Amino acid sequence: MGSLLLTFLEHLVGCQCSMSKLRSHQRQWCMGMGPCLRRLAHVVAEAAPTNSPQTLAWRARDEQGNGKSSFLFHQPYRISKEKLKLRENDKENLVREVLESEEVSVKDLLSSWVRKMGSRHIRSCPLQEEYPANSRVAKYVPYNEVARTVNAVMKDLGQRGYSKAALEVFEWMQLQGWCKLDPHLYTTVIYTLGNSGCLHLAEQIFADLEGTKVKKDTVLYNALLHARSKAGQVQAVLDLFDAMKEESCQPNLITFNTVMDMFVKEGVGLAKVISVFKQMCKQGVQPDVVSYDILLAACATGDHVKEAQHLYEAMKKRGVKPTVITYTSLIAVYANTGDCRAALQVFNEMLTAKCNPNVVTFTAIINACGRGGNVEEAQTIFEAMKEFGVKPNVMTYNAMIDVYRKHGEHKLAQLTFQEMIQAGLQPTNVSFTCLMSSFKAAGAYDEVLHIYESAKQSSLLCSVQTYTEALDACVKSKNLAGVTRIMEDMRMAGCSPNAVTCSVVLVALGSKCSNVDEAHLLLTCLQGFDSILVHCCRNLLVLPKSDNEVSELMGDIFRTIKKEDVKTWTVLSSSLMDALWALGWYRRAALVLAWVYQRNLFDGLTVLAQSEWKLDVRRLSTGGALVTFYQWLAHLLQVVHQVDLIVYSHHAGRLPQNSDLDSESTQIDRTEIDSLFQVEVLVPLFPLNLHELENRGVVSLTKDSEDKQKLLFPSLVTVVTGWGKLSKEEGSSQVRDGVEREIMKLGVPLRASYDAGRWTAKSEALIRWLLRPETAARLVLWDIPAETPH
């Protein structure tokens, strides 16, 4: 015995073997020579590096056996292919029994299974069918294998969406003394519950770890981070991220990738994602290909082409090999800007690198071609998918339908839709919506409603976009009965209108109603929805409100819209002003315009120069343009009220000579001005303080010999209406027609300039019109809800 022990010591201390061999000898001697040599082997193992994961695991296991361990840690383990196959078979059989069991509870089923399969005596070999019945090989699997099998069952149930069954499995495992302290178990159950949407249960289980010996390490924190990220709780993820650092638990690569991925999915913005990436690099954590894929996906959410190119080059410099996800994300970046050529260059580079594209890659290229207006290129890519052996999915067909929609090819869009059905694919709401939009653009409103009825009859629930397209078709065809029917469908389906849906209904109120009864019918359609947006819009249209209440309602409306979504803000506010103007809420329309104008939504409406003052209403809707026109005239009247003499000059900065004052000036009768009706200025189009205007260099103030204040006023005043949306081409538009009607009704001395879509007046004639006794009262905006056909 002594010589054997001496040989053992000489071999362990004197050999130059690797640590894996050292531990191999250690385990052999521990199993064969009893407790004495087991302790001796641990003493010799002290020569091993103290920071290796294997050594830490062995020491934790040894301390646990002596009752000295405070926590259990995640420990790496290896498994053979045979064991893995057996475990997978056991898992599948057990999952099937759990799902098919109706009379027996999950806990009873698991207990019965364990009695058959498990033993507290650790054996060396698992059960295998090829062993004969009289074989001396163990017939039971060890309990640690049982725990891992049940753990896999719970994870599989959670991934399939059976969160209740998964939770029952976990509760059963907690009752078993041999697995309730396994860190892998808690990690799996938290991760599984997070995937299943049961965040509150995952939070409770994580909190209950305080009373156990399981160490809250990085792996466990990552599991809860994933659960909170899955639920979209941005602030909760950041709080947990900070808590990790307070617990001296260093975030690893998975931690940072989880946080960045959540920022991308929640649309936090590229800057925030990059800040987390820089923090990761600063802490010495090397990014992998997943990190760069997340960053490129963040670039694809907006117009960040330069940033994506920089990241892609930095990725290659670090020696990180791009994957199919990398190339696809970069193609998506170019797709957002419609740069089809750059997207195809990335695709060629991908093929050169022998990286096979998938269906997502082809769909991204088709989207790039569609946004760039390259229909033929999109068709070529769609056909090329067959050569690569990639079958188009629903997203690919939707992309092709959208390409044809943008190009006005509604018949080709319909053929593609039919081809998708023939391929055995189920159309989605996006499929129906794109096809409806294609026919709507072609003016085939009846066909749009026919597709809408087909979507209702399908197994899918119509989305708010589908309802909105059908509503828009009804509004454009003046089918108000169809509007009420579709709104009733939305109410029955429990689908609340979004900002675009409300805009469509408001447009109908603003321009499609021929009498009060039709307007009342549309207002009734907005009832019965559990939506703050709809509730506020309807209150603005039907009930008397104070100025503060109008401001509060506008704040509630736009809190439902993202600040960066300027297009939706513009459309909703414009349609709201149209409806208010049409219903007779003129002053309230001005309050709405003032609210959005002060938030820089409509900037650049006025251009003031020494020779000309200009109002540009081309970007406004009809109601917004009319409100702005009245407020523009009110501003001019307020300026006129502040001086005694107005002088006009055709040359900027030059005052007329005294001999010209009679022909180029206007005397202001102060007694008459004091008796004029005071016009209310609600929209701050430009400063009313003359000294501030003088500091800007747009007017000049002087005093004559009689100490009367004299104002040098521009010689021209212009109102630009254009011929349509942002267009100066010859034609007609609702904005131009509406402004023209008000000019004729008020008798404003503005003359049309038919070659530029503008109205111009000489300042002298306009100011003399403003000073008429009846003008001021006609410029006041009153709230007079319409009770007669308008």
PDB file of N, CA, C and O in Angstrom, residues 471 474 479-491 518 520-525:
ATOM      1  N   LEU A 471     -61.712  51.557 -45.584  1.00  0.00           N
ATOM      2  CA  LEU A 471     -62.331  52.845 -45.269  1.00  0.00           C
ATOM      3  C   LEU A 471     -61.925  53.926 -46.256  1.00  0.00           C
ATOM      4  O   LEU A 471     -62.758  54.730 -46.715  1.00  0.00           O
ATOM      5  N   CYS A 474     -63.796  53.649 -49.448  1.00  0.00           N
ATOM      6  CA  CYS A 474     -65.166  54.155 -49.307  1.00  0.00           C
ATOM      7  C   CYS A 474     -65.203  55.677 -49.291  1.00  0.00           C
ATOM      8  O   CYS A 474     -66.097  56.297 -49.880  1.00  0.00           O
ATOM      9  N   ASN A 479     -68.692  56.704 -50.453  1.00  0.00           N
ATOM     10  CA  ASN A 479     -69.591  55.654 -49.979  1.00  0.00           C
ATOM     11  C   ASN A 479     -69.637  55.724 -48.451  1.00  0.00           C
ATOM     12  O   ASN A 479     -68.986  54.949 -47.748  1.00  0.00           O
ATOM     13  N   LEU A 480     -70.393  56.689 -47.921  1.00  0.00           N
ATOM     14  CA  LEU A 480     -70.428  56.899 -46.475  1.00  0.00           C
ATOM     15  C   LEU A 480     -71.109  55.744 -45.753  1.00  0.00           C
ATOM     16  O   LEU A 480     -70.780  55.454 -44.594  1.00  0.00           O
ATOM     17  N   ALA A 481     -72.061  55.069 -46.417  1.00  0.00           N
ATOM     18  CA  ALA A 481     -72.674  53.891 -45.805  1.00  0.00           C
ATOM     19  C   ALA A 481     -71.643  52.795 -45.602  1.00  0.00           C
ATOM     20  O   ALA A 481     -71.653  52.078 -44.594  1.00  0.00           O
ATOM     21  N   GLY A 482     -70.718  52.657 -46.568  1.00  0.00           N
ATOM     22  CA  GLY A 482     -69.640  51.681 -46.418  1.00  0.00           C
ATOM     23  C   GLY A 482     -68.719  52.036 -45.267  1.00  0.00           C
ATOM     24  O   GLY A 482     -68.217  51.148 -44.564  1.00  0.00           O
ATOM     25  N   VAL A 483     -68.498  53.345 -45.047  1.00  0.00           N
ATOM     26  CA  VAL A 483     -67.663  53.770 -43.924  1.00  0.00           C
ATOM     27  C   VAL A 483     -68.272  53.328 -42.601  1.00  0.00           C
ATOM     28  O   VAL A 483     -67.585  52.769 -41.733  1.00  0.00           O
ATOM     29  N   THR A 484     -69.564  53.566 -42.430  1.00  0.00           N
ATOM     30  CA  THR A 484     -70.224  53.174 -41.181  1.00  0.00           C
ATOM     31  C   THR A 484     -70.221  51.664 -40.997  1.00  0.00           C
ATOM     32  O   THR A 484     -70.046  51.159 -39.881  1.00  0.00           O
ATOM     33  N   ARG A 485     -70.369  50.919 -42.093  1.00  0.00           N
ATOM     34  CA  ARG A 485     -70.381  49.452 -41.988  1.00  0.00           C
ATOM     35  C   ARG A 485     -69.010  48.918 -41.572  1.00  0.00           C
ATOM     36  O   ARG A 485     -68.904  48.030 -40.721  1.00  0.00           O
ATOM     37  N   ILE A 486     -67.949  49.467 -42.158  1.00  0.00           N
ATOM     38  CA  ILE A 486     -66.596  48.995 -41.831  1.00  0.00           C
ATOM     39  C   ILE A 486     -66.217  49.393 -40.409  1.00  0.00           C
ATOM     40  O   ILE A 486     -65.576  48.616 -39.683  1.00  0.00           O
ATOM     41  N   MET A 487     -66.622  50.587 -39.984  1.00  0.00           N
ATOM     42  CA  MET A 487     -66.348  50.986 -38.601  1.00  0.00           C
ATOM     43  C   MET A 487     -67.071  50.071 -37.619  1.00  0.00           C
ATOM     44  O   MET A 487     -66.545  49.751 -36.542  1.00  0.00           O
ATOM     45  N   GLU A 488     -68.268  49.632 -37.990  1.00  0.00           N
ATOM     46  CA  GLU A 488     -68.996  48.687 -37.145  1.00  0.00           C
ATOM     47  C   GLU A 488     -68.275  47.338 -37.103  1.00  0.00           C
ATOM     48  O   GLU A 488     -68.206  46.686 -36.051  1.00  0.00           O
ATOM     49  N   ASP A 489     -67.696  46.913 -38.256  1.00  0.00           N
ATOM     50  CA  ASP A 489     -66.903  45.678 -38.280  1.00  0.00           C
ATOM     51  C   ASP A 489     -65.710  45.776 -37.333  1.00  0.00           C
ATOM     52  O   ASP A 489     -65.385  44.811 -36.619  1.00  0.00           O
ATOM     53  N   MET A 490     -65.057  46.934 -37.329  1.00  0.00           N
ATOM     54  CA  MET A 490     -63.912  47.134 -36.434  1.00  0.00           C
ATOM     55  C   MET A 490     -64.349  47.050 -34.976  1.00  0.00           C
ATOM     56  O   MET A 490     -63.663  46.429 -34.144  1.00  0.00           O
ATOM     57  N   ARG A 491     -65.473  47.662 -34.668  1.00  0.00           N
ATOM     58  CA  ARG A 491     -65.953  47.643 -33.292  1.00  0.00           C
ATOM     59  C   ARG A 491     -66.305  46.236 -32.847  1.00  0.00           C
ATOM     60  O   ARG A 491     -65.992  45.822 -31.725  1.00  0.00           O
ATOM     61  N   GLU A 518     -75.244  63.580 -42.668  1.00  0.00           N
ATOM     62  CA  GLU A 518     -74.114  62.702 -42.999  1.00  0.00           C
ATOM     63  C   GLU A 518     -72.954  62.916 -42.038  1.00  0.00           C
ATOM     64  O   GLU A 518     -72.284  61.956 -41.628  1.00  0.00           O
ATOM     65  N   HIS A 520     -73.216  63.916 -38.919  1.00  0.00           N
ATOM     66  CA  HIS A 520     -73.619  63.301 -37.652  1.00  0.00           C
ATOM     67  C   HIS A 520     -73.462  61.785 -37.710  1.00  0.00           C
ATOM     68  O   HIS A 520     -73.069  61.143 -36.725  1.00  0.00           O
ATOM     69  N   LEU A 521     -73.748  61.181 -38.871  1.00  0.00           N
ATOM     70  CA  LEU A 521     -73.601  59.732 -39.033  1.00  0.00           C
ATOM     71  C   LEU A 521     -72.145  59.304 -38.861  1.00  0.00           C
ATOM     72  O   LEU A 521     -71.856  58.298 -38.196  1.00  0.00           O
ATOM     73  N   LEU A 522     -71.221  60.086 -39.434  1.00  0.00           N
ATOM     74  CA  LEU A 522     -69.798  59.752 -39.306  1.00  0.00           C
ATOM     75  C   LEU A 522     -69.302  59.977 -37.874  1.00  0.00           C
ATOM     76  O   LEU A 522     -68.460  59.219 -37.375  1.00  0.00           O
ATOM     77  N   LEU A 523     -69.792  61.023 -37.227  1.00  0.00           N
ATOM     78  CA  LEU A 523     -69.401  61.249 -35.840  1.00  0.00           C
ATOM     79  C   LEU A 523     -69.874  60.112 -34.938  1.00  0.00           C
ATOM     80  O   LEU A 523     -69.197  59.739 -33.975  1.00  0.00           O
ATOM     81  N   THR A 524     -71.044  59.566 -35.261  1.00  0.00           N
ATOM     82  CA  THR A 524     -71.552  58.428 -34.492  1.00  0.00           C
ATOM     83  C   THR A 524     -70.646  57.211 -34.645  1.00  0.00           C
ATOM     84  O   THR A 524     -70.527  56.389 -33.724  1.00  0.00           O
ATOM     85  N   CYS A 525     -69.993  57.085 -35.813  1.00  0.00           N
ATOM     86  CA  CYS A 525     -69.092  55.943 -36.054  1.00  0.00           C
ATOM     87  C   CYS A 525     -67.916  55.914 -35.085  1.00  0.00           C
ATOM     88  O   CYS A 525     -67.318  54.863 -34.857  1.00  0.00           O
TER      89      CYS A 525
END
